[in-house]
Amino acid sequence: KAGVTQTPRYLIKTRGQQVTLSCSPISGHRSVSWYQQTPGQGLQFLFEYFSETQRNKGNFPGRFSGRQFSNSRSEMNVSTLELGDSALYLCASSWDETAYNEQFFGPGTRLTVL
Amino acid sequence: DQQVKQNSPSLSVQEGRISILNCDYTNSMFDYFLWYKKYPAEGPTFLISISSIKDKNEDGRFTVFLNKSAKHLSLHIVPSQPGDSAVYFCAAIGANQAGTALIFGKGTTLSVSS
């Protein structure tokens, strides 16, 4: 069974640009969650999608948005990039939105904002 | 305000000895806790969890202890092996304005030397 895949793995952008990250969950999983990892803040929850609906959202500005498609693949978009958005963005999938102990993470997308 | 705190950024242990990783939380409503392990260039992987109705959960070399009155949990690894060298994240399932989400600590880097 293929794991969670994230593309691209690395990305360099400049301030003010926008970026779209992609996450393909494990086959059969319908829940996708996104997290931001920075050295100073650790792992922080961004949002969660289940069956194409955003079910939960963390405390991030509106520049951070996402969506989920009918095949459960998810995208995350960050507009008007700031230097502080440089981070590892992780997505995790599970079969159910409450199956936290069965949540599988992808390797992440390393975003650098210059 | 950090609701889940891992106050030790790093820990060094010799192979064969016990590793004890600590985690404190501030919200007494948290009732389910998880530990994740993360290797470089990989996403976190679920290690072990504990419900607040228990004070101990064991899985092979890994044991998690929960002290609800102190709002403290710890992960014990016995015996420690070089392959255990990784970043360990403590997480709690907590509620935000939109629902429940995983709230992570900042992580502790464990180094096991042979």
mmCIF file of C-alpha atoms in Angstrom:
data_model
loop_
_atom_site.group_PDB
_atom_site.id
_atom_site.type_symbol
_atom_site.label_atom_id
_atom_site.label_comp_id
_atom_site.label_asym_id
_atom_site.label_seq_id
_atom_site.Cartn_x
_atom_site.Cartn_y
_atom_site.Cartn_z
ATOM 1 C CA LYS A 1 0.000 0.000 0.000
ATOM 2 C CA ALA A 2 1.533 3.335 -1.036
ATOM 3 C CA GLY A 3 2.053 5.894 1.707
ATOM 4 C CA VAL A 4 1.066 9.519 1.818
ATOM 5 C CA THR A 5 2.792 11.471 -0.924
ATOM 6 C CA GLN A 6 3.444 15.175 -1.020
ATOM 7 C CA THR A 7 4.579 17.269 -3.942
ATOM 8 C CA PRO A 8 6.770 19.092 -4.410
ATOM 9 C CA ARG A 9 9.281 18.026 -1.753
ATOM 10 C CA TYR A 10 11.152 21.324 -1.877
ATOM 11 C CA LEU A 11 10.095 24.759 -2.961
ATOM 12 C CA ILE A 12 11.715 28.189 -2.986
ATOM 13 C CA LYS A 13 9.563 31.271 -3.368
ATOM 14 C CA THR A 14 9.937 34.984 -2.790
ATOM 15 C CA ARG A 15 7.897 37.248 -0.544
ATOM 16 C CA GLY A 16 4.544 38.198 -1.984
ATOM 17 C CA GLN A 17 4.226 35.139 -4.202
ATOM 18 C CA GLN A 18 1.676 32.411 -3.700
ATOM 19 C CA VAL A 19 2.228 28.673 -3.509
ATOM 20 C CA THR A 20 0.172 25.493 -3.842
ATOM 21 C CA LEU A 21 1.183 22.253 -2.154
ATOM 22 C CA SER A 22 -0.334 18.887 -2.926
ATOM 23 C CA CYS A 23 -1.044 15.839 -0.806
ATOM 24 C CA SER A 24 -2.205 12.412 -1.962
ATOM 25 C CA PRO A 25 -3.525 10.323 0.934
ATOM 26 C CA ILE A 26 -3.299 6.586 1.377
ATOM 27 C CA SER A 27 -5.863 4.830 -0.773
ATOM 28 C CA GLY A 28 -9.165 4.593 1.093
ATOM 29 C CA HIS A 29 -8.380 7.374 3.522
ATOM 30 C CA ARG A 30 -10.897 10.192 3.464
ATOM 31 C CA SER A 31 -9.443 12.537 6.048
ATOM 32 C CA VAL A 32 -6.488 14.793 5.295
ATOM 33 C CA SER A 33 -4.929 17.149 7.819
ATOM 34 C CA TRP A 34 -2.248 19.747 7.241
ATOM 35 C CA TYR A 35 0.420 20.874 9.709
ATOM 36 C CA GLN A 36 3.165 23.460 9.714
ATOM 37 C CA GLN A 37 6.455 22.593 11.387
ATOM 38 C CA THR A 38 8.910 25.322 12.356
ATOM 39 C CA PRO A 39 11.831 25.179 14.796
ATOM 40 C CA GLY A 40 10.279 27.804 17.028
ATOM 41 C CA GLN A 41 6.689 26.572 17.150
ATOM 42 C CA GLY A 42 6.959 22.861 16.522
ATOM 43 C CA LEU A 43 4.057 21.197 14.737
ATOM 44 C CA GLN A 44 0.948 23.325 14.411
ATOM 45 C CA PHE A 45 -2.398 22.247 13.044
ATOM 46 C CA LEU A 46 -3.555 24.122 9.951
ATOM 47 C CA PHE A 47 -6.787 22.457 8.852
ATOM 48 C CA GLU A 48 -8.503 19.167 8.262
ATOM 49 C CA TYR A 49 -10.646 17.965 5.394
ATOM 50 C CA PHE A 50 -13.002 15.039 5.327
ATOM 51 C CA SER A 51 -15.048 14.084 2.273
ATOM 52 C CA GLU A 52 -14.257 17.382 0.542
ATOM 53 C CA THR A 53 -15.414 19.463 3.520
ATOM 54 C CA GLN A 54 -13.214 21.448 5.839
ATOM 55 C CA ARG A 55 -14.028 20.043 9.263
ATOM 56 C CA ASN A 56 -11.605 21.982 11.398
ATOM 57 C CA LYS A 57 -9.215 24.897 11.154
ATOM 58 C CA GLY A 58 -6.292 25.978 13.272
ATOM 59 C CA ASN A 59 -5.293 29.480 14.241
ATOM 60 C CA PHE A 60 -3.700 30.644 10.993
ATOM 61 C CA PRO A 61 -4.473 33.745 8.902
ATOM 62 C CA GLY A 62 -6.762 33.609 5.912
ATOM 63 C CA ARG A 63 -3.745 33.561 3.582
ATOM 64 C CA PHE A 64 -3.653 29.846 4.319
ATOM 65 C CA SER A 65 -6.382 27.906 2.575
ATOM 66 C CA GLY A 66 -7.007 24.424 1.337
ATOM 67 C CA ARG A 67 -9.368 22.141 -0.442
ATOM 68 C CA GLN A 68 -10.023 18.468 -0.960
ATOM 69 C CA PHE A 69 -11.091 16.781 -4.138
ATOM 70 C CA SER A 70 -13.492 13.898 -4.663
ATOM 71 C CA ASN A 71 -10.581 11.438 -4.821
ATOM 72 C CA SER A 72 -9.483 12.689 -1.349
ATOM 73 C CA ARG A 73 -6.376 14.400 -2.699
ATOM 74 C CA SER A 74 -5.851 17.732 -1.017
ATOM 75 C CA GLU A 75 -4.145 20.969 -1.856
ATOM 76 C CA MET A 76 -2.977 23.744 0.406
ATOM 77 C CA ASN A 77 -2.495 27.295 -0.819
ATOM 78 C CA VAL A 78 -0.603 30.124 0.801
ATOM 79 C CA SER A 79 -1.011 33.558 -0.730
ATOM 80 C CA THR A 80 1.140 36.667 -0.276
ATOM 81 C CA LEU A 81 4.017 34.688 1.174
ATOM 82 C CA GLU A 82 5.948 36.081 4.130
ATOM 83 C CA LEU A 83 9.407 35.156 5.365
ATOM 84 C CA GLY A 84 7.832 33.527 8.407
ATOM 85 C CA ASP A 85 5.974 31.062 6.207
ATOM 86 C CA SER A 86 9.242 29.220 5.641
ATOM 87 C CA ALA A 87 8.559 25.831 7.173
ATOM 88 C CA LEU A 88 8.042 22.136 6.611
ATOM 89 C CA TYR A 89 4.423 21.538 5.637
ATOM 90 C CA LEU A 90 3.173 18.088 6.509
ATOM 91 C CA CYS A 91 -0.016 16.390 5.553
ATOM 92 C CA ALA A 92 -1.467 13.356 7.239
ATOM 93 C CA SER A 93 -4.246 11.035 6.190
ATOM 94 C CA SER A 94 -6.530 8.678 8.067
ATOM 95 C CA TRP A 95 -9.634 6.699 7.231
ATOM 96 C CA ASP A 96 -11.703 8.755 9.659
ATOM 97 C CA GLU A 97 -11.433 12.263 11.018
ATOM 98 C CA THR A 98 -11.089 10.983 14.588
ATOM 99 C CA ALA A 99 -8.603 8.153 13.939
ATOM 100 C CA TYR A 100 -5.645 10.089 15.305
ATOM 101 C CA ASN A 101 -3.675 7.008 16.277
ATOM 102 C CA GLU A 102 -4.052 5.738 12.718
ATOM 103 C CA GLN A 103 -2.971 8.952 11.074
ATOM 104 C CA PHE A 104 -0.115 8.552 8.604
ATOM 105 C CA PHE A 105 2.113 11.463 7.708
ATOM 106 C CA GLY A 106 3.750 12.264 4.417
ATOM 107 C CA PRO A 107 7.408 13.322 4.195
ATOM 108 C CA GLY A 108 6.484 16.998 3.935
ATOM 109 C CA THR A 109 7.163 19.882 1.585
ATOM 110 C CA ARG A 110 10.010 22.142 2.625
ATOM 111 C CA LEU A 111 9.049 25.707 1.693
ATOM 112 C CA THR A 112 11.665 28.439 1.777
ATOM 113 C CA VAL A 113 10.550 32.033 1.344
ATOM 114 C CA LEU A 114 13.267 34.506 0.370
ATOM 115 C CA ASP B 1 0.393 30.015 24.561
ATOM 116 C CA GLN B 2 1.815 26.515 24.394
ATOM 117 C CA GLN B 3 -0.759 24.019 25.674
ATOM 118 C CA VAL B 4 1.574 21.049 25.262
ATOM 119 C CA LYS B 5 5.126 21.605 26.414
ATOM 120 C CA GLN B 6 8.254 19.556 25.938
ATOM 121 C CA ASN B 7 10.741 21.516 27.977
ATOM 122 C CA SER B 8 13.825 19.519 27.032
ATOM 123 C CA PRO B 9 14.836 20.226 23.434
ATOM 124 C CA SER B 10 17.353 17.392 23.486
ATOM 125 C CA LEU B 11 18.352 14.261 25.383
ATOM 126 C CA SER B 12 21.456 12.087 25.061
ATOM 127 C CA VAL B 13 21.468 8.507 26.298
ATOM 128 C CA GLN B 14 23.812 5.546 25.993
ATOM 129 C CA GLU B 15 22.685 2.407 24.226
ATOM 130 C CA GLY B 16 21.034 -0.046 26.593
ATOM 131 C CA ARG B 17 20.039 2.609 29.110
ATOM 132 C CA ILE B 18 16.581 4.060 29.711
ATOM 133 C CA SER B 19 15.415 7.144 27.826
ATOM 134 C CA ILE B 20 12.774 9.263 29.543
ATOM 135 C CA LEU B 21 11.069 11.959 27.523
ATOM 136 C CA ASN B 22 8.771 14.336 29.348
ATOM 137 C CA CYS B 23 5.713 16.304 28.357
ATOM 138 C CA ASP B 24 3.484 18.713 30.292
ATOM 139 C CA TYR B 25 0.088 20.044 29.338
ATOM 140 C CA THR B 26 -1.995 22.900 30.632
ATOM 141 C CA ASN B 27 -5.568 21.974 29.725
ATOM 142 C CA SER B 28 -7.220 19.545 32.111
ATOM 143 C CA MET B 29 -9.852 18.788 29.450
ATOM 144 C CA PHE B 30 -7.315 16.906 27.321
ATOM 145 C CA ASP B 31 -8.188 13.233 27.539
ATOM 146 C CA TYR B 32 -6.082 11.475 24.928
ATOM 147 C CA PHE B 33 -2.370 11.728 24.347
ATOM 148 C CA LEU B 34 -0.047 10.424 21.658
ATOM 149 C CA TRP B 35 3.667 10.170 21.021
ATOM 150 C CA TYR B 36 5.174 10.417 17.559
ATOM 151 C CA LYS B 37 8.689 9.754 16.333
ATOM 152 C CA LYS B 38 10.210 11.669 13.441
ATOM 153 C CA TYR B 39 13.344 10.883 11.475
ATOM 154 C CA PRO B 40 14.938 13.550 9.242
ATOM 155 C CA ALA B 41 13.316 13.863 5.816
ATOM 156 C CA GLU B 42 10.363 11.721 6.922
ATOM 157 C CA GLY B 43 6.979 12.533 8.377
ATOM 158 C CA PRO B 44 6.182 11.744 12.023
ATOM 159 C CA THR B 45 5.056 8.198 12.747
ATOM 160 C CA PHE B 46 2.673 7.245 15.502
ATOM 161 C CA LEU B 47 4.392 5.458 18.373
ATOM 162 C CA ILE B 48 2.069 4.973 21.324
ATOM 163 C CA SER B 49 -0.970 6.588 22.905
ATOM 164 C CA ILE B 50 -2.742 6.732 26.232
ATOM 165 C CA SER B 51 -6.246 7.593 27.285
ATOM 166 C CA SER B 52 -6.868 9.607 30.426
ATOM 167 C CA ILE B 53 -8.683 6.660 31.993
ATOM 168 C CA LYS B 54 -5.333 4.871 32.213
ATOM 169 C CA ASP B 55 -2.095 5.819 33.915
ATOM 170 C CA LYS B 56 0.163 3.521 31.912
ATOM 171 C CA ASN B 57 0.317 1.977 28.466
ATOM 172 C CA GLU B 58 3.025 -0.362 27.305
ATOM 173 C CA ASP B 59 4.077 -1.522 23.858
ATOM 174 C CA GLY B 60 7.306 -3.476 23.702
ATOM 175 C CA ARG B 61 10.205 -1.253 24.688
ATOM 176 C CA PHE B 62 7.943 1.804 24.890
ATOM 177 C CA THR B 63 5.856 2.759 27.920
ATOM 178 C CA VAL B 64 3.882 5.934 28.397
ATOM 179 C CA PHE B 65 2.928 7.103 31.879
ATOM 180 C CA LEU B 66 0.228 9.656 32.583
ATOM 181 C CA ASN B 67 -0.094 11.679 35.786
ATOM 182 C CA LYS B 68 -3.344 13.575 35.430
ATOM 183 C CA SER B 69 -3.049 15.488 38.682
ATOM 184 C CA ALA B 70 0.319 16.857 37.596
ATOM 185 C CA LYS B 71 -0.755 17.213 33.957
ATOM 186 C CA HIS B 72 2.362 15.347 33.006
ATOM 187 C CA LEU B 73 3.177 12.408 30.802
ATOM 188 C CA SER B 74 6.405 10.677 30.031
ATOM 189 C CA LEU B 75 7.656 8.204 27.445
ATOM 190 C CA HIS B 76 10.100 5.556 28.631
ATOM 191 C CA ILE B 77 12.226 3.634 26.146
ATOM 192 C CA VAL B 78 13.966 0.588 27.599
ATOM 193 C CA PRO B 79 16.501 -0.422 26.468
ATOM 194 C CA SER B 80 17.429 2.464 24.203
ATOM 195 C CA GLN B 81 18.895 1.618 20.814
ATOM 196 C CA PRO B 82 20.810 3.787 18.316
ATOM 197 C CA GLY B 83 17.864 3.452 15.905
ATOM 198 C CA ASP B 84 15.719 5.292 18.450
ATOM 199 C CA SER B 85 17.640 8.474 17.702
ATOM 200 C CA ALA B 86 14.962 10.817 16.355
ATOM 201 C CA VAL B 87 12.742 13.738 17.306
ATOM 202 C CA TYR B 88 9.889 12.747 19.600
ATOM 203 C CA PHE B 89 6.684 14.746 19.665
ATOM 204 C CA CYS B 90 4.088 14.612 22.367
ATOM 205 C CA ALA B 91 0.536 15.484 21.289
ATOM 206 C CA ALA B 92 -2.863 15.858 22.885
ATOM 207 C CA ILE B 93 -6.303 15.809 21.373
ATOM 208 C CA GLY B 94 -7.795 19.160 22.244
ATOM 209 C CA ALA B 95 -10.713 21.286 21.269
ATOM 210 C CA ASN B 96 -10.548 24.538 19.382
ATOM 211 C CA GLN B 97 -13.368 26.752 18.216
ATOM 212 C CA ALA B 98 -14.100 24.491 15.267
ATOM 213 C CA GLY B 99 -13.766 21.020 16.743
ATOM 214 C CA THR B 100 -10.942 18.789 17.907
ATOM 215 C CA ALA B 101 -7.386 18.733 16.657
ATOM 216 C CA LEU B 102 -3.999 17.371 17.543
ATOM 217 C CA ILE B 103 -1.978 19.829 19.605
ATOM 218 C CA PHE B 104 1.735 19.088 19.479
ATOM 219 C CA GLY B 105 4.665 19.976 21.654
ATOM 220 C CA LYS B 106 7.830 21.351 20.065
ATOM 221 C CA GLY B 107 9.613 18.030 20.201
ATOM 222 C CA THR B 108 12.632 16.513 21.950
ATOM 223 C CA THR B 109 15.619 15.286 19.957
ATOM 224 C CA LEU B 110 16.843 11.968 21.360
ATOM 225 C CA SER B 111 20.377 10.834 20.594
ATOM 226 C CA VAL B 112 21.332 7.289 21.540
ATOM 227 C CA SER B 113 25.032 6.564 21.351
ATOM 228 C CA SER B 114 26.523 3.093 21.018
#
